[in-house]
């Protein structure tokens, strides 16, 4: 089958995955906007959220058989909530343990990166030890029937739900940053932390909130990810790098940029994976990253958190 | 006195009239001499940060060997001008020509700061930027070794030419420490030096790069009267070795005693240019300083340290 | 709360004062409020106790039984419900008491033992350490392995030697240039696969039309790795410093992926078999490094000593000074004429070439597969450098000895995969409590102290993140 026969299917798959990248990318972008720091351990927040949601949904799953109707919705809601909670908790702990002591000391930048790497190594392998090192599957939460056909491409309930939830989260975050007092604080700190302090913004609180919001999104995104793929202790790395790429693609520190970047990257990867070879899918994202860094390091929409939101 | 505008009109004559040859021996008596022998010329520099315009069509010429002082109230754009000359900022408009030797012109704009330094433009910073954990000697060595060519392999193998270059760098650095009166601090960490000595160490480091043009950004800020006097002597001595000095200074006493020419910036524009006494009488200058005085800035003669800002 | 002012500096930047009770460089030590027993029940102290108890629980979980996904929380619960927990809690409380009560004692002790200011020239690059100490360490390094079991000797080669060499190379990037390379092992892989390509017709499906003695591959691998480093570093290094970290991370993963997937080239996950051992046939000398670990050990030791001497010279040269200048103030370094980009690239390439060089040694010693070049191996080398002390040559070697020594002695207690939990914890702990490492480089320690006090910087990654304590 040629590329064009598959085009719409690839587009839909790409958008679905891309919306997940976007959700994770927001975590990178928010923290970057506020702290000017790449949170290397964000992928582990995603992983822990994913496990949390998956285990919660699985615990409530009736024995045998795919749930249906209202029960599916209920399970997804529980999974999302628990996943988001676990993600938020992980991000909060991460900030407290790996970053805050360094901030108090005004440690050099290198220290933060290294500390994050350490935290990430710790979390990945502790998860491996506690949850085993095999892939963990979440049974289907929906009858995986096709809801409708779009330009000859099948759209399953599951992908529709994932896409819809992801988009809802993106819009919600955008509203949060653009339209609330909290968002105003976040933008103020992102633009100029010193001035923000003078204006009475509690920077410490903003930083924690930023981590927690990023964690909520990544955790919920982790559960969505586990619905289509599966979870494992090392699952964070690849989506993490891709989400970071998405954040840079859109302009790191820029909320709408991260969303755009995520969707674009999902598409590029989906088409590219079909045209080349699926096992090199991950390489594509990396090449995209290097290409943007070389051609337009400030990303498509520019870097300021305050600007686009 | 010549205003910035008329000055700009005569800008072109510069390089063409200059005679290639040996460096001018001494400059104090050279003031008002051959007007064609320029060391640097900036034309119509405009620098904007978003909405803020820090330089608005500034033009400036400096004759070889001259001590040119740039003054102006806080935020006038003096440091921004330095940053444009040294490649730290890239102005949106304008050009900067530099003559390392008479008759040898180079465009500075668009070059990276280290390349500009290697061409012979060195600077100090308003908020001292030493290498704090390096010793005084090593700080200056960074400067004196800047044009050395030997690579890592020669270092590792301890080849004679690398050793020779290293010794040479140390010797020149030690000489410069001597020149600025820091010989007794040779092996002390830069961060442990008192403030005034740090300022002088920064000058030594800049001199280490063997500049033709030395840019000093408020070298007397925060120093006491004795140190100020020493500094004036030092600057005179540096100028006497054939280095042109471009100086930002708030202390009018120092400016009057040192500078052969003074340029006044205000709100990113050059409002006056001429000899110290001319400038002091210029109504526009008095106006600018009075205006600033009602704010926070020090007026002419009020040797305030000014507020220190980070170089972005 | 502002910390002590730094003498001779303009007013400190808003985000850069020292932590309460810390000594500003050269400044007077702040006297803590005197201690009252009631202080033990102060909210701050109680919070400290809470944190320590949580850490005790975490330690119990980390050292507890292994779980699985069918009962995700059971392993954690089992380790907390185990009687061992008492031990951890007791340790936590004892630690708390030491921290709470020992505070003043330590302050006093430190106050009496530290001179007001570092002695003159303390950070000035003395030539190496005291010679006697170095010779003694070398003697220990030569004699010790003879007393070990063969398994331990093997470990001294595989675990300590190779990683010490790798850490010395990464130290150039992290310690000297102040950058972070997270894909460092990729250059090691390049070295190893280059060796397989040139020295054997059978190790991989893809091979050179001729075979070389592994010794001749050293320069090739060195150059190739350096080239890869330059190609990767040149576009990335002009960007913001932390991008290098993520690009190298991606690069490391791609090399791993290629090695694993390109069956027709690298033999994929099966790995490369039958790379010949190192051998010398020169001037009547015929010697082959066989399966006996000791000869390899001494070869490695010799190489490590040479590399340490070489990097020591580099560190004290114009190049090393320029690296220090870049770390401490990149803008000032540029303005003083230091070609910062070129020097960073140089550090990156030197690091990469050491890694490639080590790859040749590794490949000619044993069978390898892509597993040997996993991301975690990269992180482990970072852990070694951080633990030992970035910028300190002796430090990173000690780091490799200690971390790998512990892995060896605890090999029956800790599953291999679980080691990385501890390495991760070591990295975070070091960054919090002792960023200069176990055997710090004087200069690096001083830089970190000064930069935390708001004077200069300690890496080449730009200004510290926002939110630093005023
Ligand atoms: N990196 C920057 N980003 C934004 N604005 C800047 C930057 N650098 C300078 N400016 C602005 O440009 C203007 C001129 O600043 P500059 O530092 O050149 O003044 P100055 O004459 O050196 O003042 P002072 O006497 O206080 O040192 C100021 O309004 C300043 O806010
Ligand atoms: Mg200024």
Coordinates of N, CA and C in Angstrom, one line a residue, chain C residues 376-459:
Chain C
X376 N 22.6 3.8 30.7 CA 22.9 3.7 32.1 C 24.4 3.7 32.4
X377 N 25.1 3.1 31.4 CA 26.6 3.1 31.5 C 27.1 4.6 31.5
X378 N 26.5 5.4 30.6 CA 26.9 6.8 30.5 C 26.6 7.5 31.9
X379 N 25.4 7.2 32.4 CA 25.1 7.8 33.7 C 26.0 7.3 34.8
X380 N 26.4 6.1 34.7 CA 27.3 5.6 35.7 C 28.6 6.4 35.7
X381 N 29.1 6.7 34.5 CA 30.4 7.4 34.4 C 30.2 8.8 35.0
X382 N 29.0 9.4 34.7 CA 28.8 10.7 35.3 C 28.8 10.5 36.9
X383 N 28.2 9.5 37.4 CA 28.2 9.2 38.8 C 29.6 9.1 39.3
X384 N 30.5 8.4 38.6 CA 31.9 8.3 39.0 C 32.6 9.7 39.1
X385 N 32.4 10.5 38.1 CA 33.0 11.8 38.1 C 32.5 12.6 39.2
X386 N 31.2 12.6 39.4 CA 30.6 13.5 40.4 C 31.0 13.0 41.8
X387 N 31.0 11.7 42.0 CA 31.3 11.2 43.3 C 32.8 11.4 43.6
X388 N 33.6 11.2 42.7 CA 35.1 11.3 42.9 C 35.4 12.8 43.1
X389 N 34.8 13.6 42.3 CA 35.2 15.1 42.4 C 35.5 15.6 41.0
X390 N 34.6 16.4 40.4 CA 34.8 16.8 39.0 C 36.0 17.8 39.0
X391 N 36.8 17.6 38.0 CA 38.0 18.4 37.9 C 39.2 17.9 38.6
X392 N 39.0 16.8 39.3 CA 40.1 16.2 40.1 C 40.5 14.9 39.5
X393 N 41.7 14.8 38.9 CA 42.1 13.5 38.2 C 42.1 12.4 39.2
X394 N 42.8 12.6 40.3 CA 42.9 11.6 41.3 C 41.4 11.2 41.8
X395 N 40.6 12.3 42.0 CA 39.3 12.1 42.4 C 38.5 11.1 41.6
X396 N 38.5 11.3 40.3 CA 37.6 10.4 39.5 C 38.1 9.0 39.5
X397 N 39.5 8.8 39.6 CA 40.0 7.5 39.7 C 39.5 6.8 41.0
X398 N 39.7 7.6 42.1 CA 39.2 7.1 43.4 C 37.7 6.8 43.3
X399 N 37.0 7.7 42.6 CA 35.5 7.5 42.4 C 35.3 6.1 41.8
X400 N 36.0 5.8 40.7 CA 35.8 4.5 40.0 C 36.1 3.4 41.0
X401 N 37.2 3.5 41.7 CA 37.6 2.5 42.6 C 36.6 2.2 43.7
X402 N 36.1 3.3 44.3 CA 35.2 3.2 45.4 C 33.8 2.6 44.9
X403 N 33.3 3.3 43.9 CA 32.0 2.9 43.4 C 32.0 1.4 42.9
X404 N 33.0 1.1 42.1 CA 33.1 -0.2 41.6 C 33.5 -1.2 42.6
X405 N 34.3 -0.8 43.5 CA 34.7 -1.7 44.6 C 33.5 -2.1 45.4
X406 N 32.6 -1.1 45.7 CA 31.4 -1.4 46.5 C 30.5 -2.3 45.7
X407 N 30.4 -2.1 44.4 CA 29.5 -3.0 43.6 C 30.1 -4.4 43.7
X408 N 31.4 -4.5 43.7 CA 32.0 -5.8 43.7 C 31.7 -6.5 45.0
X409 N 31.9 -5.8 46.1 CA 31.7 -6.5 47.4 C 30.3 -6.7 47.7
X410 N 29.4 -5.9 47.2 CA 28.0 -6.1 47.5 C 27.3 -6.9 46.4
X411 N 28.1 -7.5 45.5 CA 27.5 -8.1 44.3 C 26.5 -9.2 44.7
X412 N 26.6 -9.9 45.8 CA 25.7 -10.9 46.2 C 24.5 -10.3 46.9
X413 N 24.6 -9.1 47.4 CA 23.5 -8.5 48.1 C 22.5 -7.7 47.2
X414 N 23.1 -7.1 46.2 CA 22.4 -6.2 45.3 C 22.3 -6.7 43.9
X415 N 21.1 -6.9 43.4 CA 21.0 -7.4 42.0 C 21.7 -6.4 41.1
X416 N 22.3 -6.8 40.0 CA 23.0 -5.9 39.1 C 22.2 -4.7 38.7
X417 N 20.9 -5.0 38.3 CA 20.1 -4.0 37.8 C 19.7 -2.9 38.9
X418 N 19.8 -3.4 40.1 CA 19.4 -2.5 41.2 C 20.5 -1.5 41.6
X419 N 21.7 -1.8 41.1 CA 22.8 -0.9 41.5 C 22.5 0.5 41.2
X420 N 21.8 0.7 40.0 CA 21.6 2.0 39.6 C 20.7 2.9 40.5
X421 N 19.9 2.2 41.3 CA 19.2 2.9 42.3 C 20.2 3.6 43.2
X422 N 21.2 2.9 43.6 CA 22.1 3.5 44.5 C 23.0 4.6 43.9
X423 N 23.4 4.3 42.6 CA 24.2 5.3 41.9 C 23.4 6.6 41.8
X424 N 22.1 6.4 41.4 CA 21.3 7.6 41.3 C 21.2 8.4 42.7
X425 N 21.0 7.6 43.7 CA 21.0 8.3 45.1 C 22.3 8.9 45.4
X426 N 23.4 8.3 45.0 CA 24.7 8.9 45.2 C 24.9 10.2 44.5
X427 N 24.4 10.3 43.3 CA 24.5 11.5 42.5 C 23.8 12.6 43.2
X428 N 22.5 12.3 43.5 CA 21.7 13.4 44.1 C 22.3 13.8 45.5
X429 N 22.7 12.8 46.3 CA 23.3 13.2 47.6 C 24.5 14.0 47.4
X430 N 25.4 13.7 46.5 CA 26.6 14.5 46.3 C 26.2 15.9 45.9
X431 N 25.3 16.0 45.0 CA 24.9 17.4 44.5 C 24.4 18.2 45.7
X432 N 23.7 17.6 46.6 CA 23.1 18.3 47.7 C 24.2 18.7 48.7
X433 N 24.9 17.7 49.1 CA 25.8 17.9 50.2 C 27.3 18.1 49.9
X434 N 27.7 17.6 48.8 CA 29.2 17.8 48.5 C 29.4 17.8 47.0
X435 N 29.0 18.9 46.4 CA 29.1 19.0 44.9 C 30.5 18.9 44.4
X436 N 31.5 19.2 45.3 CA 32.8 19.2 44.8 C 33.4 17.8 44.8
X437 N 32.7 16.8 45.4 CA 33.1 15.4 45.3 C 34.0 15.0 46.4
X438 N 34.3 13.7 46.4 CA 35.0 13.0 47.5 C 36.5 13.6 47.6
X439 N 37.2 13.6 46.5 CA 38.5 14.1 46.5 C 38.5 15.4 45.6
X440 N 38.1 16.5 46.2 CA 37.8 17.6 45.3 C 39.1 18.2 44.7
X441 N 38.9 18.8 43.5 CA 39.9 19.6 43.0 C 39.8 21.0 43.7
X442 N 40.9 21.5 44.2 CA 40.9 22.7 45.0 C 40.2 23.8 44.2
X443 N 40.6 23.9 43.0 CA 40.0 25.1 42.2 C 38.5 24.9 42.0
X444 N 38.1 23.7 41.7 CA 36.7 23.5 41.5 C 35.9 23.7 42.7
X445 N 36.4 23.3 43.9 CA 35.7 23.5 45.1 C 35.6 25.0 45.4
X446 N 36.6 25.7 45.1 CA 36.6 27.2 45.4 C 35.6 27.8 44.4
X447 N 35.6 27.4 43.2 CA 34.7 28.0 42.2 C 33.3 27.8 42.7
X448 N 33.0 26.6 43.1 CA 31.6 26.3 43.5 C 31.2 27.2 44.7
X449 N 32.2 27.3 45.7 CA 31.9 28.1 46.8 C 31.7 29.6 46.4
X450 N 32.5 30.0 45.6 CA 32.4 31.4 45.2 C 31.2 31.7 44.4
X451 N 30.9 30.8 43.5 CA 29.7 31.0 42.6 C 28.4 31.0 43.5
X452 N 28.4 30.1 44.5 CA 27.3 30.1 45.4 C 27.2 31.3 46.2
X453 N 28.3 32.0 46.4 CA 28.3 33.3 47.1 C 28.1 34.4 46.1
X454 N 27.9 34.1 44.9 CA 27.6 35.2 43.9 C 28.7 35.8 43.2
X455 N 29.9 35.1 43.3 CA 31.0 35.6 42.5 C 31.4 34.6 41.4
X456 N 31.3 35.0 40.2 CA 31.7 34.2 39.1 C 30.7 33.0 39.0
X457 N 31.2 32.0 38.2 CA 30.3 30.8 38.0 C 31.2 29.6 38.1
X458 N 30.6 28.4 38.0 CA 31.4 27.2 38.1 C 31.1 26.2 37.0
X459 N 30.5 26.7 35.9 CA 30.3 25.8 34.8 C 30.1 26.6 33.6

